[in-house]
Coordinates of C-alpha atoms in Angstrom, one line a residue:
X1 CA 23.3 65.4 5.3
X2 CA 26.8 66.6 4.8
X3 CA 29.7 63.5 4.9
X4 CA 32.5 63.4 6.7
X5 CA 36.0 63.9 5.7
X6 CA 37.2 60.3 6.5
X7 CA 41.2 59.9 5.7
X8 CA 42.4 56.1 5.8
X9 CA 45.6 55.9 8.7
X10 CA 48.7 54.5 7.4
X11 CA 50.8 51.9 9.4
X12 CA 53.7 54.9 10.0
X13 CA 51.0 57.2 11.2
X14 CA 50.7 54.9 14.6
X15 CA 51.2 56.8 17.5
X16 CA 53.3 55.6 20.2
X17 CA 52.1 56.0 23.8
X18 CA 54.9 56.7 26.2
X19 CA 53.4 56.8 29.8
X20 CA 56.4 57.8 32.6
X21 CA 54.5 56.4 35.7
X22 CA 55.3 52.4 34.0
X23 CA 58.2 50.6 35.0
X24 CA 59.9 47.9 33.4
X25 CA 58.7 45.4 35.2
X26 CA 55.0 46.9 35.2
X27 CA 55.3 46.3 31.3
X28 CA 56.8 42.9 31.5
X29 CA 53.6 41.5 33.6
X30 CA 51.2 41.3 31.1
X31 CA 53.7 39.6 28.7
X32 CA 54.7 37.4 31.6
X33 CA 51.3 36.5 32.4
X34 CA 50.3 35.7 28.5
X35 CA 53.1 33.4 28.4
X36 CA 52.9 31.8 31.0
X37 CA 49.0 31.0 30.4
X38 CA 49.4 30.1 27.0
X39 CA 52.3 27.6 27.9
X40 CA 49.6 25.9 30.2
X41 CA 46.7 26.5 28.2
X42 CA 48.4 24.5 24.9
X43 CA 51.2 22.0 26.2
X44 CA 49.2 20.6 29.3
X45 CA 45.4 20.8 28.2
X46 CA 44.1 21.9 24.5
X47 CA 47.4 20.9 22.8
X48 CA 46.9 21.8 18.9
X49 CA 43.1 22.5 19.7
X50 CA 44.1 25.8 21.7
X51 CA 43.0 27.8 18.7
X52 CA 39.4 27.0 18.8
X53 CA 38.7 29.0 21.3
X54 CA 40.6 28.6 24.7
X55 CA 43.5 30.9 22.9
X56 CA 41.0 33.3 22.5
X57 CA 40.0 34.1 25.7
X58 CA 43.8 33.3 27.1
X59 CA 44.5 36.4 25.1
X60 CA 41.5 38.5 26.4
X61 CA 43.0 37.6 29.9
X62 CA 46.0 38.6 29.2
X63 CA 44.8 42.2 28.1
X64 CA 42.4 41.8 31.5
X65 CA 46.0 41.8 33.1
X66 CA 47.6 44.8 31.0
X67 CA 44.4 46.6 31.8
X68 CA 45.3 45.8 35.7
X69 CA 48.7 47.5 35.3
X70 CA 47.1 50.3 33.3
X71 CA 44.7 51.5 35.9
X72 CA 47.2 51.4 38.7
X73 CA 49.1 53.6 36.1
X74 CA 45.9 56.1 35.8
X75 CA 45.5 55.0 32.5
X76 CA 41.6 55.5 31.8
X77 CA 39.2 52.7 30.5
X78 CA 37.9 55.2 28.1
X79 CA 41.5 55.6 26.5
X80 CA 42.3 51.8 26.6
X81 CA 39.3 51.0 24.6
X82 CA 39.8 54.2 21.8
X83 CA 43.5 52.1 21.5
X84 CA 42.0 48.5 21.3
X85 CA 39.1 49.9 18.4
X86 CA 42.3 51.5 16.5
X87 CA 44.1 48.3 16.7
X88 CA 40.8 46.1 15.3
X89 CA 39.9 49.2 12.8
X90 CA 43.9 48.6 11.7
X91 CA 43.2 45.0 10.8
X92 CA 39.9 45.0 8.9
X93 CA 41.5 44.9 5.6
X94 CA 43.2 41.7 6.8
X95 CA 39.7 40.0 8.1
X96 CA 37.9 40.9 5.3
X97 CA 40.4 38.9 3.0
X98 CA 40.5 36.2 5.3
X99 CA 36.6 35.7 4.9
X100 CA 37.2 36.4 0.9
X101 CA 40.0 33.4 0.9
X102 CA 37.6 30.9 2.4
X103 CA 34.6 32.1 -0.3
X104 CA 37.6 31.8 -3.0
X105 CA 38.5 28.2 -1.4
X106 CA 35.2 27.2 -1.7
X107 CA 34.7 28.4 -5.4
X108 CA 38.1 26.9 -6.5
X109 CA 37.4 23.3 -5.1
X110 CA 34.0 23.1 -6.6
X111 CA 35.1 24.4 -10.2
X112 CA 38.2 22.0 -9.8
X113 CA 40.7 24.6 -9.8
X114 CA 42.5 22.9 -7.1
X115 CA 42.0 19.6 -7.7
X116 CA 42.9 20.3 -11.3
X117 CA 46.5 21.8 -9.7
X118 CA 46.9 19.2 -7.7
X119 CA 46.2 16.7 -10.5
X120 CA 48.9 18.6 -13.3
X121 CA 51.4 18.8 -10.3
X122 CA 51.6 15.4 -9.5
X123 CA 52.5 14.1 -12.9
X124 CA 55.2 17.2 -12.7
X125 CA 56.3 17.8 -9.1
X126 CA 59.3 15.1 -8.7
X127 CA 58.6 14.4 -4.9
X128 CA 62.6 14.8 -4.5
X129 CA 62.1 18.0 -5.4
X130 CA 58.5 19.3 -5.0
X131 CA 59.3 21.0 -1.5
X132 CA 62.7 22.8 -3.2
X133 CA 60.0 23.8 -6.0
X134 CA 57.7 25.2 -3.8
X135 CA 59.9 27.6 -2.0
X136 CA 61.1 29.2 -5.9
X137 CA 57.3 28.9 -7.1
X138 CA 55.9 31.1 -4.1
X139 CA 59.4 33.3 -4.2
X140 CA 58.0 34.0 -7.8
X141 CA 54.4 34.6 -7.2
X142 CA 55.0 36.7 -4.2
X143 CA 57.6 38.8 -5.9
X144 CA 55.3 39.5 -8.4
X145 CA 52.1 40.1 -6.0
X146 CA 54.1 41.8 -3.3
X147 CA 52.3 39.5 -0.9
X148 CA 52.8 36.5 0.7
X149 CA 49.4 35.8 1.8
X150 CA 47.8 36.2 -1.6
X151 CA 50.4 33.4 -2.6
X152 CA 49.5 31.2 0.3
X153 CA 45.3 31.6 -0.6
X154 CA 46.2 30.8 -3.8
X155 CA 49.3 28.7 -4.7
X156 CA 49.9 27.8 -1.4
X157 CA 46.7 25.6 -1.0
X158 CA 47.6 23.8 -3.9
X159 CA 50.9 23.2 -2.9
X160 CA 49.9 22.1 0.4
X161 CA 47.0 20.0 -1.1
X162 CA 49.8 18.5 -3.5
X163 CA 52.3 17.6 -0.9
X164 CA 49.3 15.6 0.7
X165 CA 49.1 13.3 -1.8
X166 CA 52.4 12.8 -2.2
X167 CA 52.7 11.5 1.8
X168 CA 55.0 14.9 2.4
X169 CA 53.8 16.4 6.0
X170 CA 51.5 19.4 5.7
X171 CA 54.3 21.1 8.1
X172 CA 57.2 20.6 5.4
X173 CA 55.3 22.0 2.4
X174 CA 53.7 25.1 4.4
X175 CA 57.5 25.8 6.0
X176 CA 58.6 25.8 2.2
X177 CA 55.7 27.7 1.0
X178 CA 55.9 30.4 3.6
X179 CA 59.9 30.5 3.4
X180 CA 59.3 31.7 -0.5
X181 CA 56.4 33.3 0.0
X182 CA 58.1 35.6 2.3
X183 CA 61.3 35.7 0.6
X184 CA 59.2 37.6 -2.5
X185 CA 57.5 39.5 0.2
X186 CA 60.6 41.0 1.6
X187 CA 62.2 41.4 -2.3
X188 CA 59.0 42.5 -3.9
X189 CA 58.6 46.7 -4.5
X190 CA 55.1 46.2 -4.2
X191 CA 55.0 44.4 -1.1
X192 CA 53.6 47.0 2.2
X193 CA 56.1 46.2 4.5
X194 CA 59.0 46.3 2.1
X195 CA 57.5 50.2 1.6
X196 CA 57.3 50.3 5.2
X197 CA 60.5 49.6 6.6
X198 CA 62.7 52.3 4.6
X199 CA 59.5 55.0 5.7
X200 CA 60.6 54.1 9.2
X201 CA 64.2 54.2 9.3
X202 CA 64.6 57.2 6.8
X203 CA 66.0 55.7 3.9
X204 CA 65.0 54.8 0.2
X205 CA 62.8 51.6 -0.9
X206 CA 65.6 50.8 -4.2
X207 CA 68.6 51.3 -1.6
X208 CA 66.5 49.5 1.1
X209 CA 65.9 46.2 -0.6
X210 CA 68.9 46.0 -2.1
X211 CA 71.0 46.2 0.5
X212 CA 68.5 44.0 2.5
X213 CA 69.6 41.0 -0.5
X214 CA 73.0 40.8 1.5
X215 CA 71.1 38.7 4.1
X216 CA 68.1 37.5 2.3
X217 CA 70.0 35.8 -0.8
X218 CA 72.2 33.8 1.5
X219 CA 69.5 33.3 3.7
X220 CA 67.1 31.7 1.0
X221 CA 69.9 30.0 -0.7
X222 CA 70.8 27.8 2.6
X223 CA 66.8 27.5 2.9
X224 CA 66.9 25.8 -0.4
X225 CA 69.3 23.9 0.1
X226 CA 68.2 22.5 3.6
X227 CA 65.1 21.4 1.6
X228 CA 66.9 19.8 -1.1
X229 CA 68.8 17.6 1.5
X230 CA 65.2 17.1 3.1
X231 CA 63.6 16.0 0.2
X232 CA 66.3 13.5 -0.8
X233 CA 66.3 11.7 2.6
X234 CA 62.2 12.1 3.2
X235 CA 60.3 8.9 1.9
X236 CA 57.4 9.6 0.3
X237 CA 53.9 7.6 -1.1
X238 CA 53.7 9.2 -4.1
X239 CA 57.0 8.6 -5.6
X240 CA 56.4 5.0 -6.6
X241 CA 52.3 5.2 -8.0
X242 CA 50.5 8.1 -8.5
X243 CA 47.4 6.7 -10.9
X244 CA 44.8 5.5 -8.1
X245 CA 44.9 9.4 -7.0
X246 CA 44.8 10.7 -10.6
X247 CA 41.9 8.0 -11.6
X248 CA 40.1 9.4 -8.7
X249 CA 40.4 13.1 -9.3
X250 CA 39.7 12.4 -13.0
X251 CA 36.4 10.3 -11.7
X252 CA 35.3 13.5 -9.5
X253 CA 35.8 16.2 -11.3
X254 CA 36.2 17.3 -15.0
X255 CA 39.6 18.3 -15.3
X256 CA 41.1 20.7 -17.6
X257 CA 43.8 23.2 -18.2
X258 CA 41.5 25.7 -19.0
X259 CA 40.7 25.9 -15.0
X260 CA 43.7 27.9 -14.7
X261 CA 42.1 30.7 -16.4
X262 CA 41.0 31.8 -13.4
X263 CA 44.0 32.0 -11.5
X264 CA 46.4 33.4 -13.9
X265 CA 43.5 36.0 -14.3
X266 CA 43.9 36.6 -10.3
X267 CA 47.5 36.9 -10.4
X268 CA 47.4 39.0 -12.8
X269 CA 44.7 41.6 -11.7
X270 CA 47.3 41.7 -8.6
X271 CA 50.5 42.4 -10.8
X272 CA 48.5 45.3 -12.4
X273 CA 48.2 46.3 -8.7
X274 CA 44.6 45.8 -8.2
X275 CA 43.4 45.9 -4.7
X276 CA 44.2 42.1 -3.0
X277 CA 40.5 42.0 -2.0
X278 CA 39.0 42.6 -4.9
X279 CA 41.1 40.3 -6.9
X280 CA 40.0 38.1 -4.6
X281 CA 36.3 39.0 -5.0
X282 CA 37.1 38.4 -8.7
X283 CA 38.5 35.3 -8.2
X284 CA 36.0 34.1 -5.9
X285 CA 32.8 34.8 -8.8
X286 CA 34.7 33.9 -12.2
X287 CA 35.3 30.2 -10.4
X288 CA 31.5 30.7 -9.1
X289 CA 30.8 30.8 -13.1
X290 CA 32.9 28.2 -14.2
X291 CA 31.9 25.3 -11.8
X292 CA 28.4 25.5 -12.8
X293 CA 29.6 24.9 -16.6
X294 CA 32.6 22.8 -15.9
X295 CA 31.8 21.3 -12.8
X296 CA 27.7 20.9 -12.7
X297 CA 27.0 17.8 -10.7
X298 CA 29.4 19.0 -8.0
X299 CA 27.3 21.8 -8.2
X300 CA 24.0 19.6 -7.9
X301 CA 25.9 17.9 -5.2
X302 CA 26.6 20.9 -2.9
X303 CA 23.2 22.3 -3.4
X304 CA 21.6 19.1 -2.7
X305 CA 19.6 19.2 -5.7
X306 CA 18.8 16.6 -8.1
X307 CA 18.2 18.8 -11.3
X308 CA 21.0 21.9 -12.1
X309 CA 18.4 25.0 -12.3
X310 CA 19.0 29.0 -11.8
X311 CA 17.7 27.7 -8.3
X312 CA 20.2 25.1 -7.5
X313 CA 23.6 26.3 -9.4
X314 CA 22.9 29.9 -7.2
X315 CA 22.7 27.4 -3.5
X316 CA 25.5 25.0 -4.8
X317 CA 27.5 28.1 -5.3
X318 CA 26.9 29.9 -2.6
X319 CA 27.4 27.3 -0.1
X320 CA 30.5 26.6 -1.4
X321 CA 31.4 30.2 -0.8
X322 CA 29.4 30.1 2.6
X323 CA 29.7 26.9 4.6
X324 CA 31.1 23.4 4.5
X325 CA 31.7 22.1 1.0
X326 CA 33.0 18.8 -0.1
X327 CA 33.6 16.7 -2.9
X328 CA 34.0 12.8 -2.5
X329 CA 36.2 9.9 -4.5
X330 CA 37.1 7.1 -3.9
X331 CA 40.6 7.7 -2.5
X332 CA 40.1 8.7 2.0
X333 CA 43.3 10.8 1.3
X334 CA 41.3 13.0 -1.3
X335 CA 38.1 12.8 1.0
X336 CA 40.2 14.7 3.3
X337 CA 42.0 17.4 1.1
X338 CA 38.6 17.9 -1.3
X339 CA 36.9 19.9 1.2
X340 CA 36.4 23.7 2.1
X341 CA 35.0 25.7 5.0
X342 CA 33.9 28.3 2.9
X343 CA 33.6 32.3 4.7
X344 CA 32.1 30.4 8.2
X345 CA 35.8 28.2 8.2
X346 CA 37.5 31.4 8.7
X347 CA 35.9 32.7 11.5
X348 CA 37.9 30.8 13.8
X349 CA 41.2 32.9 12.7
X350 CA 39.2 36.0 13.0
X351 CA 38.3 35.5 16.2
X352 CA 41.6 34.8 17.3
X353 CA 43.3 38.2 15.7
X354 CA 40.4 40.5 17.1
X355 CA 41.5 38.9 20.7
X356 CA 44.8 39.2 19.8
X357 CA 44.1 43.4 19.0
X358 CA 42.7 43.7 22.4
X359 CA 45.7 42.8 23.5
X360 CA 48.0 44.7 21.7
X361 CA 45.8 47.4 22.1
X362 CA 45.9 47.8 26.0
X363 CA 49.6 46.9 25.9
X364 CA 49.9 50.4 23.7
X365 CA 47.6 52.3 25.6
X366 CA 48.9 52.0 28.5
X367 CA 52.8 52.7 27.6
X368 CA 53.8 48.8 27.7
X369 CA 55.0 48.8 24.0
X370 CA 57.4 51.8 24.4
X371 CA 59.0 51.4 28.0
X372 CA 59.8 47.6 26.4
X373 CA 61.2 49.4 23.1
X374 CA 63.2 51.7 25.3
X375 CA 64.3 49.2 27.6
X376 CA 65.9 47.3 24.9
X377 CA 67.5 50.0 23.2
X378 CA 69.0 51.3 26.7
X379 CA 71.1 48.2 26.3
X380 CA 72.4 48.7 22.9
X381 CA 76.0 49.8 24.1
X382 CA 78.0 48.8 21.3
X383 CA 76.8 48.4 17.2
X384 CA 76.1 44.7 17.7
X385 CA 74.0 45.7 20.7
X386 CA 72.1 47.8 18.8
X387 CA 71.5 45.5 16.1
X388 CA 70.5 43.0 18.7
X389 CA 68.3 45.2 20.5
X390 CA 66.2 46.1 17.4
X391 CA 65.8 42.5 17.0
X392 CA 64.7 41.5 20.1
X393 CA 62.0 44.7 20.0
X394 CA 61.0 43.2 16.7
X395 CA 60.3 40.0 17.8
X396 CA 58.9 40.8 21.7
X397 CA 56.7 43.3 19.5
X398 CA 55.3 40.6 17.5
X399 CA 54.7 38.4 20.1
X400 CA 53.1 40.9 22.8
X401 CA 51.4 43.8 20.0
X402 CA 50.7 40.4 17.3
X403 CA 51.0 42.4 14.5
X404 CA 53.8 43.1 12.5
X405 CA 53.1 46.5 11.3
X406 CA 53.6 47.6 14.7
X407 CA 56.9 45.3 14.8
X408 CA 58.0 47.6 12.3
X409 CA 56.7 50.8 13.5
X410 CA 57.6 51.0 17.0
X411 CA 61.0 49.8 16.8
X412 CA 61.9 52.0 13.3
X413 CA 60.4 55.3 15.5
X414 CA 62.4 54.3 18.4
X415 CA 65.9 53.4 17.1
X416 CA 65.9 55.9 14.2
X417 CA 67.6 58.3 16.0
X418 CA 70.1 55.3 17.7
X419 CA 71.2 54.2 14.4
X420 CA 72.4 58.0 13.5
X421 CA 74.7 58.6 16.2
X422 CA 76.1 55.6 15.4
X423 CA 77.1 56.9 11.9
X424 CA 75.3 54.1 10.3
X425 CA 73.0 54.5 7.5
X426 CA 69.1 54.0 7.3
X427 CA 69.6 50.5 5.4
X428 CA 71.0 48.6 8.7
X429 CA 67.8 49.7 10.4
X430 CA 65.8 49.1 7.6
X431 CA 67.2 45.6 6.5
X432 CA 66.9 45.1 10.5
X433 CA 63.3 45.6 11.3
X434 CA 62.8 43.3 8.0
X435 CA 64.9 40.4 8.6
X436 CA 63.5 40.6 12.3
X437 CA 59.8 42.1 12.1
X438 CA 58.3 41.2 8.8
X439 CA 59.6 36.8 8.9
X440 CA 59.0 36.1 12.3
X441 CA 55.4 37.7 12.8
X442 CA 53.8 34.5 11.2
X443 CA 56.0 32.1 13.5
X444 CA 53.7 33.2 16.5
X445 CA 50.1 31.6 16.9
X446 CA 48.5 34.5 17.8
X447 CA 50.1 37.4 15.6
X448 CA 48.2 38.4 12.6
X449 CA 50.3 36.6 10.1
X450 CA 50.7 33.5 12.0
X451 CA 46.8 33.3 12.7
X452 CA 46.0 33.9 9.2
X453 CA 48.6 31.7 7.5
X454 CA 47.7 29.4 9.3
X455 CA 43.9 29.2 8.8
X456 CA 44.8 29.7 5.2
X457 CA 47.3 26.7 4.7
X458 CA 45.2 25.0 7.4
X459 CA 48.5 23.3 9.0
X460 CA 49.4 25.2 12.9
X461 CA 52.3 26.9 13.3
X462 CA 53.2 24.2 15.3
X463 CA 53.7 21.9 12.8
X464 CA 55.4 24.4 10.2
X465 CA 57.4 26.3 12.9
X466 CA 60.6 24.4 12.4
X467 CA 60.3 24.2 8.7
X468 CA 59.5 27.8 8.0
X469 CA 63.2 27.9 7.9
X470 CA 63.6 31.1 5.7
X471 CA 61.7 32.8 8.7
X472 CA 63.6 31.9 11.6
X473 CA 67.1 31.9 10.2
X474 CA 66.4 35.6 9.1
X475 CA 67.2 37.6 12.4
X476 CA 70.2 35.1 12.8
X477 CA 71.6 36.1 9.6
X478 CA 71.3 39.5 10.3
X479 CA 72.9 39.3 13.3
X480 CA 76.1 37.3 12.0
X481 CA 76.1 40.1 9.5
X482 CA 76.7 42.3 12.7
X483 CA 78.6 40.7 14.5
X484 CA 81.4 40.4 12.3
X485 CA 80.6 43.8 11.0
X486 CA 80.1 42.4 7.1
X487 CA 78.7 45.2 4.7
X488 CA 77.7 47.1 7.6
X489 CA 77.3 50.2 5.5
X490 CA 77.7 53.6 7.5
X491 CA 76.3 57.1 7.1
X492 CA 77.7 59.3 4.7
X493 CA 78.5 62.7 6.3
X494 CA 77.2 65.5 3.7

C-alpha cells in the first residue's frame, strides 16, 4: 500500500474566503445572534455554569445561524463542513495538550510536585508581593518556553494553588499569571505567534519584537505596578500563620526538593525546543515514577488498594492520569486545591473549542470573516484609523473565528497592503496584530486560549477578566502609541 504525501498546514497558509453575494449586515447576523444568546444564556440562567455544556450548544446555534446566511448565499453544505473539519484538524495539537495537562496534573499532585511548590512558596512568597512575583516568574518561564500555556500547566497551577492558601482570589493570581505569561509569549523568539505576526505583515521576527517592546515594556511595567498597589491594599489569611497549612501538607505528602526534578527537567526539554506535547508526555511519566517511590500510600490511596504491588502502583497511576484524583488533610482549604481531574477533567474545554471551530468554521466558509475584515479596513481613513481598524478586526476575529491564529492571519493578509500605501513599515502592523490578536484571544470564553486557560488554571475568565490586566491594556497601548503618532516608524523608500 503506497502512503500518502501528507504535508502539515501552517497558520499563514489559511485561506481566506471572500464571497461577493454577502453583505455587511448578512455577516454581522451570526455574530449578532451569538451575542446576543450567550448574553442570555450566562447573565440570566447558567451564570458561571454556562461552560458545562449550554455554551456548547449556544455556539453550535450560532453556526446553525451562519449556516442560515450561507445558504441563502449559495454557499454549499458540502463546502461549510470541508471549512469546519479544517478549523478542528487546525486545533488538534492544542486538544491533545489539553488532555496531556490534565494526565500531567494528575501525576504532579500525586508525586507532590505541587503540593511540594505550594509548600516552598509559602514560606518564600511574601503575600504583599506574591501576585507582583507571579507576573516576573511566568514573564521568565514563558520567555524561555515561548509559550504561555506551558507556563500556565505548569507554573501557573502552582501559582494559583499558592495564592489559594494565602486567601488571594483565584481571579487575581490567574490575571497576574496570564499577564506574564503572555508578556514572555509576545517577547519570546520561540513563541508561534511571535513568528507569526512579522510572516503576516512582511517584516523580520528581530525587527518585529523589538519594536513591538515600545508598547509591551510600558505596558507590563504599569501591569506590575497595578499589582504591587493591589497587593499592598489586599488582606490576606496567610500573611499572619502559615504552619496549620504547612503541618498539613507535611502530614499528606512527603515533601522534598528533589520533586522539582521533574519540572526543571520539563522546562528544560522545552528550552531545547522539544515538542510542548511530548515534554509534556515526559513530564506526565517521570512524576508517574516518582510518586510511586516518593509518594506510595497516595498511590495505595488512588488505586484503592491496601498493599503497593506492580498491580496497584500501575491503577493508582493511571487514575491519577485518567480520572478524579485527590489527596486529603486535615486543612478543607487543601481538600479543595489537592485534587485533579485527570485527562476526563479536560474534556469539558475540549468540547467547548470543537463547538467554538464549528463556528468559526461556517463564519469562514461562507465569506463572514473577510466582508467584516474589509468592512473595518474600508473605514481606516486616516493612520489612527488604520491602526484602529486592525484592532477591532483583531479582536471581532477572536471573538467570532475563537482562535487567535486566525486573529492574526486574516487581519495581517488583509491590511498588508493598507499599511504600505501608507508608507509605514511592517512593524506597526506586526506590533498591531500582537498587541491586539495574540492578548486578547484568552479574554473571550469561547476562543481557544480563553477555553484552555481557563480549564488549565481552573478559575473563568470571568473572574480573571479584569485582572488579566497585561491583556486588556495591550490594544489600548497601542493605540495611544497611534494616536499621538509615538515611534510610529515609517517605510523606508529603497
Amino acid at each position: 500500500m503506497e502512503s500518502k504525501n501528507i504535508t502539515p498546514t501552517e497558520p499563514q497558509d489559511e485561506n481566506i474566503i471572500e464571497n461577493k453575494e454577502l453583505s455587511l449586515w448578512e455577516a454581522l447576523i451570526p455574530v449578532f445572534a451569538l451575542i446576543g444568546m450567550l448574553f442570555y444564556n450566562v447573565f440570566f440562567v447558567y451564570g458561571d455554569d454556562a461552560l458545562s455544556g449550554s455554551n456548547q450548544f449556544i455556539l453550535l446555534m450560532g453556526a446553525a445561524v451562519a449556516a442560515i446566511v450561507g445558504f441563502k448565499n449559495k454557499v454549499s453544505y458540502k463546502q461549510m463542513m470541508e471549512e469546519v473539519s479544517e478549523n478542528i484538524k487546525s486545533t488538534s495539537g492544542a486538544l491533545l495538550i489539553l488532555l496531556m495537562v490534565g494526565a500531567l496534573a494528575g501525576t504532579w499532585l500525586i508525586s507532590g510536585i505541587i503540593p511540594s511548590m505550594i509548600y516552598y512558596g509559602l514560606q518564600i512568597l511574601n503575600p504583599t508581593i506574591f501576585l507582583a512575583a507571579s507576573v516576573i516568574i511566568c514573564a521568565i518561564i514563558s520567555i524561555a518556553t515561548g509559550s504561555s500555556w506551558t507556563t500556565s500547566a505548569t507554573v501557573g497551577i502552582a501559582l494559583v494553588g499558592i495564592g489559594n492558601t494565602l486567601g488571594i482570589s483565584a481571579g487575581m493570581t490567574a490575571g497576574a499569571v496570564l499577564s506574564g505569561a503572555y508578556f514572555g509569549d509576545k517577547m519570546s523568539p520561540l513563541s508561534d505567534t511571535t513568528n507569526l505576526a512579522p510572516t503576516m505583515a512582511g517584516g523580520d521576527l528581530f525587527t518585529h519584537i523589538k519594536y513591538m517592546s515600545l508598547t509591551t515594556i510600558p505596558t507590563i511595567v504599569i501591569t506590575l505596578l497595578v499589582f504591587v498597589i493591589i497587593g499592598f491594599s489586599i488582606e490576606t489569611t496567610g500573611t499572619p500563620d502559615v504552619s496549620d497549612k504547612l503541618a498539613a501538607i507535611d502530614a499528606a505528602f512527603n515533601i522534598s526538593p528533589w520533586l522539582f526534578i521533574v519540572p526543571i527537567t520539563v522546562i528544560f526539554m522545552i528550552i531545547k525546543k522539544t515538542e510542548p506535547l511530548v515534554a509534556l508526555l515526559v513530564g506526565t511519566l517521570f512524576a508517574g515514577i516518582v510518586a510511586i517511590i516518593a509518594q506510595p500510600e497516595i498511590v495505595m490511596n488512588v488505586a484503592g488498594a491496601d498493599f503497593l504491588t506492580i498491580n496497584s502502583a500501575y491503577k493508582g497511576v493511571m487514575n491519577a492520569i485518567t480520572v478524579d484524583s485527590a489527596v486529603a488533610t486535615t486543612s478543607e482549604e487543601l481538600n479543595d486545591l489537592f485534587s485533579a481531574g485527570g485527562m476526563s477533567g479536560m474534556l469539558g474545554t475540549i468540547w467547548l473549542i470543537v463547538c467554538a471551530m464549528v463556528f468559526g468554521g461556517i463564519m469562514d466558509a461562507i465569506g463572514a470573516l473577510a466582508r467584516i475584515s474589509k468592512a473595518l479596513l474600508s473605514l481606516a481613513s486616516s493612520v489612527f484609523g488604520l491602526f484602529a481598524s486592525t484592532v477591532a478586526s483583531c479582536l471581532a476575529l477572536n471573538v467570532t473565528a475563537s482562535d487567535q491564529y486566525l486573529a492574526i492571519v486574516v487581519p495581517g493578509k488583509m491590511f498588508k497592503k493598507a499599511y504600505e500605501d501608507k508608507g509605514l513599515a511592517p512593524e506597526n502592523l506586526s506590533r498591531t496584530l500582537e498587541d491586539s490578536g495574540t492578548v486578547t484571544s484568552v479574554l473571550i470564553p469561547w476562543n481557544t486560549c480563553g477555553a484552555y486557560q481557563s480549564g488549565v488554571l481552573g478559575v473563568s475568565v470571568s473572574e480573571y477578566f479584569f485582572f488579566a490586566i497585561f491583556n486588556w491594556l495591550s490594544p489600548f497601548m497601542t493605540l495611544i502609541f497611534a494616536a499621538f503618532n509615538i515611534k510610529i516608524k515609517q517605510l523606508v523608500k529603497k
